[in-house]
Structures are given as structure tokens and as C-alpha cells.
């Protein structure tokens, strides 16, 4: 079973701003990240993305 974290949880873990993390998700730079309605869910085992946009 895959466990997910929200944007605010991942942002705290990876020390990124939630806004930047949303942009990274929109660009599909996190493997396994899925949009559920208006929210993004990120697999807990996902690696911290690079911050280059």
C-alpha cells in the first residue's frame, strides 16, 4: 500500500515553500505525485526534487 503526504507535509520535510512544491508537481517533476481534485498527493518514499524550474 502506498502512503501519501500532502503539499504542506512534503514542503516541511524537504524545506521548500508550498507554492514552489505545487509548481514542481504541475511540471511532473516528482515521480508518483497525483492530483486528487484540487490537491496534490506525493508518495512518502518520493525523493526530494531539484528546485530548478
Coordinates of C-alpha atoms in Angstrom, one line a residue:
X1 CA 0.0 0.0 0.0
X2 CA 1.4 3.4 -1.0
X3 CA 1.2 6.1 1.6
X4 CA 1.0 9.7 0.5
X5 CA 1.8 13.1 2.0
X6 CA 0.2 16.5 1.3
X7 CA 2.0 19.5 -0.2
X8 CA 2.4 21.2 3.3
X9 CA 3.8 18.0 4.8
X10 CA 6.3 17.5 2.0
X11 CA 7.2 21.2 2.0
X12 CA 8.2 21.0 5.7
X13 CA 10.1 17.7 5.2
X14 CA 12.0 19.0 2.1
X15 CA 12.3 22.6 3.4
X16 CA 10.6 24.0 0.3
X17 CA 7.8 26.5 0.1
X18 CA 4.3 25.0 -0.6
X19 CA 4.0 27.3 -3.7
X20 CA 7.3 26.1 -5.2
X21 CA 6.3 22.5 -4.5
X22 CA 3.0 22.9 -6.3
X23 CA 4.8 24.3 -9.3
X24 CA 7.1 21.3 -9.3
X25 CA 4.1 18.9 -9.1
X26 CA 2.5 20.7 -12.0
X27 CA 5.6 20.2 -14.1
X28 CA 5.5 16.5 -13.2
X29 CA 8.9 16.5 -11.6
X30 CA 8.0 14.2 -8.7
X31 CA 7.6 10.5 -9.6
X32 CA 4.3 9.2 -8.4
X33 CA 2.7 12.5 -7.5
X34 CA -1.0 12.6 -8.3
X35 CA -3.6 15.3 -8.3
X36 CA -6.8 14.4 -6.4
X37 CA -9.3 17.1 -7.0
X38 CA -7.5 20.3 -6.3
X39 CA -4.9 18.7 -4.0
X40 CA -1.6 17.1 -4.8
X41 CA -0.6 13.8 -3.1
X42 CA 3.0 12.8 -3.0
X43 CA 4.3 9.3 -2.2
X44 CA 6.1 9.2 1.1
X45 CA 9.0 7.4 -0.5
X46 CA 9.5 10.1 -3.2
X47 CA 12.8 11.8 -3.4
X48 CA 13.3 15.5 -2.9
X49 CA 13.1 17.1 -6.3
X50 CA 15.6 19.5 -7.7
X51 CA 14.3 23.1 -7.4
X52 CA 15.2 24.3 -10.9
X53 CA 12.2 25.5 -12.8

